[in-house]
PDB file of C-alpha atoms in Angstrom:
ATOM      1  CA  UNK A1033      66.477-108.722 107.640  1.00 58.00           C
ATOM      2  CA  UNK A1034      68.149-108.971 104.076  1.00 77.00           C
ATOM      3  CA  UNK A1035      71.817-109.780 102.653  1.00 80.00           C
ATOM      4  CA  UNK A1036      71.810-106.096 102.165  1.00 83.00           C
ATOM      5  CA  UNK A1037      71.258-105.625 105.875  1.00 87.00           C
ATOM      6  CA  UNK A1038      73.624-108.267 106.903  1.00 86.00           C
ATOM      7  CA  UNK A1039      76.424-106.980 104.878  1.00 85.00           C
ATOM      8  CA  UNK A1040      76.194-103.426 106.194  1.00 87.00           C
ATOM      9  CA  UNK A1041      76.550-104.840 109.720  1.00 87.00           C
ATOM     10  CA  UNK A1042      79.753-106.360 108.226  1.00 85.00           C
ATOM     11  CA  UNK A1043      81.319-103.113 107.055  1.00 85.00           C
ATOM     12  CA  UNK A1044      80.942-102.341 110.876  1.00 85.00           C
ATOM     13  CA  UNK A1045      83.150-104.784 111.489  1.00 83.00           C
ATOM     14  CA  UNK A1046      86.811-105.263 111.408  1.00 82.00           C
ATOM     15  CA  UNK A1047      88.165-108.362 110.030  1.00 82.00           C
ATOM     16  CA  UNK A1048      91.696-107.998 108.578  1.00 79.00           C
ATOM     17  CA  UNK A1049      93.030-110.582 106.424  1.00 76.00           C
ATOM     18  CA  UNK A1050      89.533-111.669 105.574  1.00 77.00           C
ATOM     19  CA  UNK A1051      88.281-112.584 102.217  1.00 73.00           C
ATOM     20  CA  UNK A1052      84.530-111.995 102.076  1.00 72.00           C
ATOM     21  CA  UNK A1053      82.542-113.683  98.908  1.00 71.00           C
ATOM     22  CA  UNK A1054      78.966-112.927  98.129  1.00 70.00           C
ATOM     23  CA  UNK A1055      76.735-115.408  96.249  1.00 67.00           C
ATOM     24  CA  UNK A1056      73.528-114.040  95.032  1.00 67.00           C
ATOM     25  CA  UNK A1057      71.302-116.864  94.880  1.00 68.00           C
ATOM     26  CA  UNK A1058      68.769-115.001  93.220  1.00 68.00           C
ATOM     27  CA  UNK A1059      70.973-114.419  89.839  1.00 66.00           C
ATOM     28  CA  UNK A1060      71.159-116.945  87.295  1.00 62.00           C
ATOM     29  CA  UNK A1061      74.605-116.403  86.062  1.00 63.00           C
ATOM     30  CA  UNK A1062      76.875-118.940  87.368  1.00 57.00           C
ATOM     31  CA  UNK A1063      79.720-118.575  90.089  1.00 57.00           C
ATOM     32  CA  UNK A1064      82.827-116.686  88.957  1.00 66.00           C
ATOM     33  CA  UNK A1065      85.268-118.888  88.169  1.00 69.00           C
ATOM     34  CA  UNK A1066      87.780-117.087  90.754  1.00 72.00           C
ATOM     35  CA  UNK A1067      84.815-117.244  93.666  1.00 71.00           C
ATOM     36  CA  UNK A1068      83.636-121.026  92.292  1.00 72.00           C
ATOM     37  CA  UNK A1069      86.135-122.976  94.376  1.00 76.00           C
ATOM     38  CA  UNK A1070      85.270-121.047  97.640  1.00 75.00           C
ATOM     39  CA  UNK A1071      81.838-121.045  97.227  1.00 76.00           C
ATOM     40  CA  UNK A1072      81.419-124.829  95.576  1.00 78.00           C
ATOM     41  CA  UNK A1073      78.963-127.393  98.059  1.00 83.00           C
ATOM     42  CA  UNK A1074      78.300-124.287 100.233  1.00 83.00           C
ATOM     43  CA  UNK A1075      73.981-124.359 100.303  1.00 83.00           C
ATOM     44  CA  UNK A1076      72.785-121.572 101.228  1.00 80.00           C
ATOM     45  CA  UNK A1077      69.073-120.294 102.145  1.00 78.00           C
ATOM     46  CA  UNK A1078      67.196-118.015  99.834  1.00 75.00           C
ATOM     47  CA  UNK A1079      65.203-116.609 103.002  1.00 78.00           C
ATOM     48  CA  UNK A1080      68.225-115.504 105.194  1.00 82.00           C
ATOM     49  CA  UNK A1081      71.594-114.693 104.774  1.00 84.00           C
ATOM     50  CA  UNK A1082      74.288-117.661 105.069  1.00 86.00           C
ATOM     51  CA  UNK A1083      77.931-117.093 106.332  1.00 86.00           C
ATOM     52  CA  UNK A1084      80.463-119.449 106.217  1.00 85.00           C
ATOM     53  CA  UNK A1085      83.783-118.590 108.344  1.00 85.00           C
ATOM     54  CA  UNK A1086      86.530-120.222 106.492  1.00 81.00           C
ATOM     55  CA  UNK A1087      90.379-120.402 108.475  1.00 77.00           C
ATOM     56  CA  UNK A1088      93.430-122.287 107.359  1.00 76.00           C
ATOM     57  CA  UNK A1089      91.932-123.885 104.249  1.00 75.00           C
ATOM     58  CA  UNK A1090      88.447-125.403 106.207  1.00 80.00           C
ATOM     59  CA  UNK A1091      85.051-123.888 106.928  1.00 82.00           C
ATOM     60  CA  UNK A1092      83.212-123.849 110.145  1.00 85.00           C
ATOM     61  CA  UNK A1093      79.649-124.669 110.028  1.00 87.00           C
ATOM     62  CA  UNK A1094      77.427-121.878 108.345  1.00 87.00           C
ATOM     63  CA  UNK A1095      75.491-119.898 110.538  1.00 89.00           C
ATOM     64  CA  UNK A1096      72.027-118.359 109.236  1.00 88.00           C
ATOM     65  CA  UNK A1097      70.391-114.832 109.674  1.00 88.00           C
ATOM     66  CA  UNK A1098      71.412-111.596 110.692  1.00 89.00           C
ATOM     67  CA  UNK A1099      71.951-111.830 114.363  1.00 91.00           C
ATOM     68  CA  UNK A1100      73.802-115.288 114.065  1.00 91.00           C
ATOM     69  CA  UNK A1101      76.211-113.326 111.597  1.00 89.00           C
ATOM     70  CA  UNK A1102      76.717-110.658 113.749  1.00 89.00           C
ATOM     71  CA  UNK A1103      77.806-112.834 116.976  1.00 90.00           C
ATOM     72  CA  UNK A1104      80.114-114.675 114.290  1.00 89.00           C
ATOM     73  CA  UNK A1105      82.072-111.675 113.306  1.00 87.00           C
ATOM     74  CA  UNK A1106      82.054-110.667 116.925  1.00 87.00           C
ATOM     75  CA  UNK A1107      84.025-113.728 117.689  1.00 87.00           C
ATOM     76  CA  UNK A1108      86.329-113.505 114.699  1.00 83.00           C
ATOM     77  CA  UNK A1109      87.196-110.057 116.021  1.00 83.00           C
ATOM     78  CA  UNK A1110      88.049-111.264 119.196  1.00 83.00           C
ATOM     79  CA  UNK A1111      90.518-114.028 117.678  1.00 73.00           C
TER      80      UNK A1111
END
């Protein structure tokens, strides 16, 4: 599954008060200055989407892959 597939899943989710930051590791440009603090030091997998859930200034361990991302978003929706 691609990042695009995972983003389609996300768009079907209702996650109020959420910020979605995407870093395409295949592009050569550096992070934008706005996203840099959010993405700095957060590794990702070139083969599969890597998703971080951050709340109140700290991030949970990342999940990798479409199914893991779906489970994470379901958990976030439940609160």
